[in-house]
PDB file of C-alpha atoms in Angstrom:
ATOM      1  CA  UNK A   1      46.127-114.455  23.471  1.00  0.00           C
ATOM      2  CA  UNK A   2      43.698-111.586  22.942  1.00  0.00           C
ATOM      3  CA  UNK A   3      43.114-110.135  19.545  1.00  0.00           C
ATOM      4  CA  UNK A   4      42.670-106.450  19.051  1.00  0.00           C
ATOM      5  CA  UNK A   5      41.385-104.683  16.028  1.00  0.00           C
ATOM      6  CA  UNK A   6      41.980-101.044  15.268  1.00  0.00           C
ATOM      7  CA  UNK A   7      39.198 -99.452  13.178  1.00  0.00           C
ATOM      8  CA  UNK A   8      40.228 -95.814  13.578  1.00  0.00           C
ATOM      9  CA  UNK A   9      40.890 -95.207   9.907  1.00  0.00           C
ATOM     10  CA  UNK A  10      38.427 -97.737   8.536  1.00  0.00           C
ATOM     11  CA  UNK A  11      36.208 -96.460   5.752  1.00  0.00           C
ATOM     12  CA  UNK A  12      33.682 -99.131   5.043  1.00  0.00           C
ATOM     13  CA  UNK A  13      31.536 -98.884   1.948  1.00  0.00           C
ATOM     14  CA  UNK A  14      28.527 -99.843   4.042  1.00  0.00           C
ATOM     15  CA  UNK A  15      27.760-100.518   7.680  1.00  0.00           C
ATOM     16  CA  UNK A  16      30.633-100.914  10.148  1.00  0.00           C
ATOM     17  CA  UNK A  17      29.742-103.774  12.474  1.00  0.00           C
ATOM     18  CA  UNK A  18      31.957-105.533  14.986  1.00  0.00           C
ATOM     19  CA  UNK A  19      30.787-109.029  14.115  1.00  0.00           C
ATOM     20  CA  UNK A  20      27.570-110.403  12.652  1.00  0.00           C
ATOM     21  CA  UNK A  21      25.151-107.933  11.139  1.00  0.00           C
ATOM     22  CA  UNK A  22      21.530-108.878  11.645  1.00  0.00           C
ATOM     23  CA  UNK A  23      18.941-107.141   9.523  1.00  0.00           C
ATOM     24  CA  UNK A  24      15.235-107.619  10.091  1.00  0.00           C
ATOM     25  CA  UNK A  25      12.794-106.690   7.365  1.00  0.00           C
ATOM     26  CA  UNK A  26       9.238-106.290   8.520  1.00  0.00           C
ATOM     27  CA  UNK A  27       6.756-105.946   5.708  1.00  0.00           C
ATOM     28  CA  UNK A  28       3.511-104.469   6.860  1.00  0.00           C
ATOM     29  CA  UNK A  29       0.900-103.488   4.392  1.00  0.00           C
ATOM     30  CA  UNK A  30      -0.859-100.282   5.169  1.00  0.00           C
ATOM     31  CA  UNK A  31      -4.617-100.295   5.094  1.00  0.00           C
ATOM     32  CA  UNK A  32      -4.509 -98.031   2.046  1.00  0.00           C
ATOM     33  CA  UNK A  33      -2.374-100.599   0.192  1.00  0.00           C
ATOM     34  CA  UNK A  34      -4.826-103.317   1.179  1.00  0.00           C
ATOM     35  CA  UNK A  35      -7.731-101.228  -0.085  1.00  0.00           C
ATOM     36  CA  UNK A  36      -5.849-100.463  -3.294  1.00  0.00           C
ATOM     37  CA  UNK A  37      -5.324-104.202  -3.890  1.00  0.00           C
ATOM     38  CA  UNK A  38      -8.994-104.900  -3.150  1.00  0.00           C
ATOM     39  CA  UNK A  39     -10.053-102.145  -5.567  1.00  0.00           C
ATOM     40  CA  UNK A  40      -7.896-103.715  -8.294  1.00  0.00           C
ATOM     41  CA  UNK A  41      -9.418-107.109  -7.543  1.00  0.00           C
ATOM     42  CA  UNK A  42     -12.890-105.559  -7.605  1.00  0.00           C
ATOM     43  CA  UNK A  43     -12.241-104.011 -11.020  1.00  0.00           C
ATOM     44  CA  UNK A  44     -11.298-107.475 -12.287  1.00  0.00           C
ATOM     45  CA  UNK A  45     -14.392-109.058 -10.712  1.00  0.00           C
ATOM     46  CA  UNK A  46     -16.612-106.438 -12.342  1.00  0.00           C
ATOM     47  CA  UNK A  47     -14.917-106.849 -15.735  1.00  0.00           C
ATOM     48  CA  UNK A  48     -15.305-110.637 -15.610  1.00  0.00           C
ATOM     49  CA  UNK A  49     -18.728-110.517 -13.944  1.00  0.00           C
ATOM     50  CA  UNK A  50     -17.400-112.636 -11.075  1.00  0.00           C
ATOM     51  CA  UNK A  51     -20.186-112.444  -8.509  1.00  0.00           C
ATOM     52  CA  UNK A  52     -20.717-114.254  -5.216  1.00  0.00           C
ATOM     53  CA  UNK A  53     -23.902-115.321  -3.522  1.00  0.00           C
ATOM     54  CA  UNK A  54     -22.372-115.526  -0.062  1.00  0.00           C
ATOM     55  CA  UNK A  55     -21.786-112.674   2.303  1.00  0.00           C
ATOM     56  CA  UNK A  56     -18.561-112.568   4.293  1.00  0.00           C
ATOM     57  CA  UNK A  57     -18.981-112.885   8.055  1.00  0.00           C
ATOM     58  CA  UNK A  58     -17.466-109.503   8.865  1.00  0.00           C
ATOM     59  CA  UNK A  59     -20.001-107.748   6.654  1.00  0.00           C
ATOM     60  CA  UNK A  60     -22.867-109.925   7.890  1.00  0.00           C
ATOM     61  CA  UNK A  61     -22.107-108.769  11.430  1.00  0.00           C
ATOM     62  CA  UNK A  62     -23.202-105.240  10.521  1.00  0.00           C
ATOM     63  CA  UNK A  63     -26.520-106.402   9.064  1.00  0.00           C
ATOM     64  CA  UNK A  64     -27.572-107.787  12.445  1.00  0.00           C
ATOM     65  CA  UNK A  65     -29.324-105.110  14.493  1.00  0.00           C
ATOM     66  CA  UNK A  66     -28.108-104.698  18.058  1.00  0.00           C
ATOM     67  CA  UNK A  67     -30.077-102.358  20.228  1.00  0.00           C
ATOM     68  CA  UNK A  68     -28.147-101.412  23.351  1.00  0.00           C
ATOM     69  CA  UNK A  69     -30.760 -99.253  24.981  1.00  0.00           C
ATOM     70  CA  UNK A  70     -34.132 -99.837  23.343  1.00  0.00           C
ATOM     71  CA  UNK A  71     -33.731 -96.867  20.988  1.00  0.00           C
ATOM     72  CA  UNK A  72     -34.001 -98.624  17.632  1.00  0.00           C
ATOM     73  CA  UNK A  73     -33.724 -97.256  14.133  1.00  0.00           C
ATOM     74  CA  UNK A  74     -32.248 -94.099  12.722  1.00  0.00           C
ATOM     75  CA  UNK A  75     -35.304 -91.891  13.205  1.00  0.00           C
ATOM     76  CA  UNK A  76     -35.639 -92.838  16.878  1.00  0.00           C
ATOM     77  CA  UNK A  77     -31.915 -92.307  17.454  1.00  0.00           C
ATOM     78  CA  UNK A  78     -31.996 -88.866  15.828  1.00  0.00           C
ATOM     79  CA  UNK A  79     -34.992 -87.817  17.926  1.00  0.00           C
ATOM     80  CA  UNK A  80     -33.508 -89.237  21.129  1.00  0.00           C
ATOM     81  CA  UNK A  81     -30.250 -87.339  20.610  1.00  0.00           C
ATOM     82  CA  UNK A  82     -31.938 -84.001  19.811  1.00  0.00           C
ATOM     83  CA  UNK A  83     -31.226 -84.205  16.096  1.00  0.00           C
ATOM     84  CA  UNK A  84     -34.760 -84.506  14.688  1.00  0.00           C
ATOM     85  CA  UNK A  85     -34.052 -81.539  12.419  1.00  0.00           C
ATOM     86  CA  UNK A  86     -31.410 -83.651  10.610  1.00  0.00           C
ATOM     87  CA  UNK A  87     -33.800 -86.427   9.532  1.00  0.00           C
ATOM     88  CA  UNK A  88     -34.074 -85.543   5.843  1.00  0.00           C
ATOM     89  CA  UNK A  89     -30.328 -85.137   5.417  1.00  0.00           C
ATOM     90  CA  UNK A  90     -29.592 -88.275   7.434  1.00  0.00           C
ATOM     91  CA  UNK A  91     -32.034 -90.434   5.474  1.00  0.00           C
ATOM     92  CA  UNK A  92     -30.794 -89.107   2.122  1.00  0.00           C
ATOM     93  CA  UNK A  93     -27.166 -89.836   3.009  1.00  0.00           C
ATOM     94  CA  UNK A  94     -28.030 -93.220   4.487  1.00  0.00           C
ATOM     95  CA  UNK A  95     -29.771 -94.108   1.219  1.00  0.00           C
ATOM     96  CA  UNK A  96     -26.689 -93.059  -0.776  1.00  0.00           C
ATOM     97  CA  UNK A  97     -24.613 -95.535   1.194  1.00  0.00           C
ATOM     98  CA  UNK A  98     -27.296 -98.254   1.110  1.00  0.00           C
ATOM     99  CA  UNK A  99     -27.542 -97.998  -2.690  1.00  0.00           C
ATOM    100  CA  UNK A 100     -23.762 -98.262  -3.050  1.00  0.00           C
ATOM    101  CA  UNK A 101     -23.721-101.251  -0.699  1.00  0.00           C
ATOM    102  CA  UNK A 102     -26.529-102.967  -2.614  1.00  0.00           C
ATOM    103  CA  UNK A 103     -24.987-102.264  -6.017  1.00  0.00           C
ATOM    104  CA  UNK A 104     -21.574-103.730  -5.187  1.00  0.00           C
ATOM    105  CA  UNK A 105     -22.294-106.349  -2.522  1.00  0.00           C
ATOM    106  CA  UNK A 106     -22.371-109.140  -5.116  1.00  0.00           C
ATOM    107  CA  UNK A 107     -18.588-108.834  -5.455  1.00  0.00           C
ATOM    108  CA  UNK A 108     -16.383-110.493  -2.823  1.00  0.00           C
ATOM    109  CA  UNK A 109     -13.779-107.716  -2.911  1.00  0.00           C
ATOM    110  CA  UNK A 110     -16.417-105.029  -2.471  1.00  0.00           C
ATOM    111  CA  UNK A 111     -17.745-106.900   0.551  1.00  0.00           C
ATOM    112  CA  UNK A 112     -14.264-106.825   2.068  1.00  0.00           C
ATOM    113  CA  UNK A 113     -13.982-103.097   1.375  1.00  0.00           C
ATOM    114  CA  UNK A 114     -17.392-102.414   2.918  1.00  0.00           C
ATOM    115  CA  UNK A 115     -16.554-104.595   5.929  1.00  0.00           C
ATOM    116  CA  UNK A 116     -13.324-102.631   6.373  1.00  0.00           C
ATOM    117  CA  UNK A 117     -15.165 -99.300   6.139  1.00  0.00           C
ATOM    118  CA  UNK A 118     -17.904-100.346   8.549  1.00  0.00           C
ATOM    119  CA  UNK A 119     -15.483-101.809  11.070  1.00  0.00           C
ATOM    120  CA  UNK A 120     -13.289 -98.721  10.864  1.00  0.00           C
ATOM    121  CA  UNK A 121     -16.270 -96.390  11.399  1.00  0.00           C
ATOM    122  CA  UNK A 122     -17.663 -98.527  14.226  1.00  0.00           C
ATOM    123  CA  UNK A 123     -14.310 -98.729  16.021  1.00  0.00           C
ATOM    124  CA  UNK A 124     -13.468 -95.061  15.577  1.00  0.00           C
ATOM    125  CA  UNK A 125     -16.939 -94.026  16.750  1.00  0.00           C
ATOM    126  CA  UNK A 126     -16.716 -96.157  19.892  1.00  0.00           C
ATOM    127  CA  UNK A 127     -13.171 -94.943  20.590  1.00  0.00           C
ATOM    128  CA  UNK A 128     -13.326 -91.219  19.808  1.00  0.00           C
ATOM    129  CA  UNK A 129     -16.954 -90.098  19.775  1.00  0.00           C
ATOM    130  CA  UNK A 130     -19.118 -92.213  22.076  1.00  0.00           C
ATOM    131  CA  UNK A 131     -17.077 -91.556  25.244  1.00  0.00           C
ATOM    132  CA  UNK A 132     -17.620 -87.807  24.739  1.00  0.00           C
ATOM    133  CA  UNK A 133     -21.288 -87.562  23.716  1.00  0.00           C
ATOM    134  CA  UNK A 134     -22.389 -86.352  27.153  1.00  0.00           C
ATOM    135  CA  UNK A 135     -19.844 -83.536  27.277  1.00  0.00           C
ATOM    136  CA  UNK A 136     -20.068 -82.208  23.696  1.00  0.00           C
ATOM    137  CA  UNK A 137     -22.698 -80.191  21.862  1.00  0.00           C
ATOM    138  CA  UNK A 138     -24.407 -81.566  18.755  1.00  0.00           C
ATOM    139  CA  UNK A 139     -22.194 -79.471  16.475  1.00  0.00           C
ATOM    140  CA  UNK A 140     -19.056 -80.615  18.323  1.00  0.00           C
ATOM    141  CA  UNK A 141     -20.116 -84.248  17.950  1.00  0.00           C
ATOM    142  CA  UNK A 142     -20.751 -83.665  14.236  1.00  0.00           C
ATOM    143  CA  UNK A 143     -17.295 -82.114  13.863  1.00  0.00           C
ATOM    144  CA  UNK A 144     -15.733 -85.075  15.676  1.00  0.00           C
ATOM    145  CA  UNK A 145     -17.567 -87.545  13.418  1.00  0.00           C
ATOM    146  CA  UNK A 146     -16.285 -85.698  10.356  1.00  0.00           C
ATOM    147  CA  UNK A 147     -12.682 -85.351  11.529  1.00  0.00           C
ATOM    148  CA  UNK A 148     -12.267 -88.772  13.163  1.00  0.00           C
ATOM    149  CA  UNK A 149     -14.456 -90.974  10.978  1.00  0.00           C
ATOM    150  CA  UNK A 150     -15.605 -89.471   7.689  1.00  0.00           C
ATOM    151  CA  UNK A 151     -12.420 -87.774   6.484  1.00  0.00           C
ATOM    152  CA  UNK A 152     -10.012 -90.626   7.390  1.00  0.00           C
ATOM    153  CA  UNK A 153     -12.209 -93.219   5.664  1.00  0.00           C
ATOM    154  CA  UNK A 154     -12.643 -91.102   2.528  1.00  0.00           C
ATOM    155  CA  UNK A 155      -8.877 -90.691   2.417  1.00  0.00           C
ATOM    156  CA  UNK A 156      -8.177 -94.399   3.010  1.00  0.00           C
ATOM    157  CA  UNK A 157     -10.619 -95.708   0.430  1.00  0.00           C
ATOM    158  CA  UNK A 158      -9.452 -93.417  -2.346  1.00  0.00           C
ATOM    159  CA  UNK A 159     -10.568 -94.072  -5.884  1.00  0.00           C
ATOM    160  CA  UNK A 160     -11.504 -97.252  -7.662  1.00  0.00           C
ATOM    161  CA  UNK A 161     -14.494 -98.923  -9.269  1.00  0.00           C
ATOM    162  CA  UNK A 162     -16.611 -97.112  -6.724  1.00  0.00           C
ATOM    163  CA  UNK A 163     -15.652 -93.867  -5.101  1.00  0.00           C
ATOM    164  CA  UNK A 164     -16.688 -92.652  -1.709  1.00  0.00           C
ATOM    165  CA  UNK A 165     -17.057 -89.072  -0.624  1.00  0.00           C
ATOM    166  CA  UNK A 166     -18.029 -87.299   2.580  1.00  0.00           C
ATOM    167  CA  UNK A 167     -21.767 -87.724   1.927  1.00  0.00           C
ATOM    168  CA  UNK A 168     -21.481 -91.482   1.360  1.00  0.00           C
ATOM    169  CA  UNK A 169     -19.308 -92.078   4.426  1.00  0.00           C
ATOM    170  CA  UNK A 170     -21.607 -89.876   6.536  1.00  0.00           C
ATOM    171  CA  UNK A 171     -24.433 -92.013   5.148  1.00  0.00           C
ATOM    172  CA  UNK A 172     -22.561 -95.103   6.278  1.00  0.00           C
ATOM    173  CA  UNK A 173     -22.441 -93.683   9.810  1.00  0.00           C
ATOM    174  CA  UNK A 174     -26.214 -93.105   9.653  1.00  0.00           C
ATOM    175  CA  UNK A 175     -26.636 -96.643   8.268  1.00  0.00           C
ATOM    176  CA  UNK A 176     -24.672 -97.936  11.271  1.00  0.00           C
ATOM    177  CA  UNK A 177     -27.028 -95.944  13.508  1.00  0.00           C
ATOM    178  CA  UNK A 178     -29.997 -97.606  11.786  1.00  0.00           C
ATOM    179  CA  UNK A 179     -28.380-100.962  12.608  1.00  0.00           C
ATOM    180  CA  UNK A 180     -27.835 -99.793  16.225  1.00  0.00           C
ATOM    181  CA  UNK A 181     -24.028 -99.786  16.113  1.00  0.00           C
ATOM    182  CA  UNK A 182     -23.744 -96.006  16.376  1.00  0.00           C
ATOM    183  CA  UNK A 183     -25.640 -93.817  18.801  1.00  0.00           C
ATOM    184  CA  UNK A 184     -25.128 -90.175  19.678  1.00  0.00           C
ATOM    185  CA  UNK A 185     -26.480 -90.584  23.181  1.00  0.00           C
ATOM    186  CA  UNK A 186     -25.358 -92.587  26.214  1.00  0.00           C
TER     187      UNK A 186
END
């Protein structure tokens, strides 16, 4: 005997399903939520003077210089890529980032935030900028760095115990160049 059900005039108060309703909830935390939580944790660490003497591995990775082509250091990279006229600005911005990094690197949460920022800049540079350095002008490369690296990171990091702006994130990109992770030449 077959059963038949007529649902023509059914008016359910919720979902109308023929049998079992399966609902999957996937909770993914956006990077901005992660950063927000780390900023809150950092504020607590600063307030309680909770410092660490160890450096997390992800951050340590970016302190290890890796020359890919023998062009080492920021000054050499700027000259090699035809950007010698940008030295003063590049060094000033790099120092802004380096001072921020030094000031907050004693806090575990800040290390995680810096590691996130550096990894994001490194990945975005390798993905969006480096493949195009031979085909773009210096000003086009600069615009790409701003739109694909600087602005997204400034937006993601937001506000907290330390704030980042375009100059600091641009300085981080120059700092990465000093460490040989970023190069504006092939």
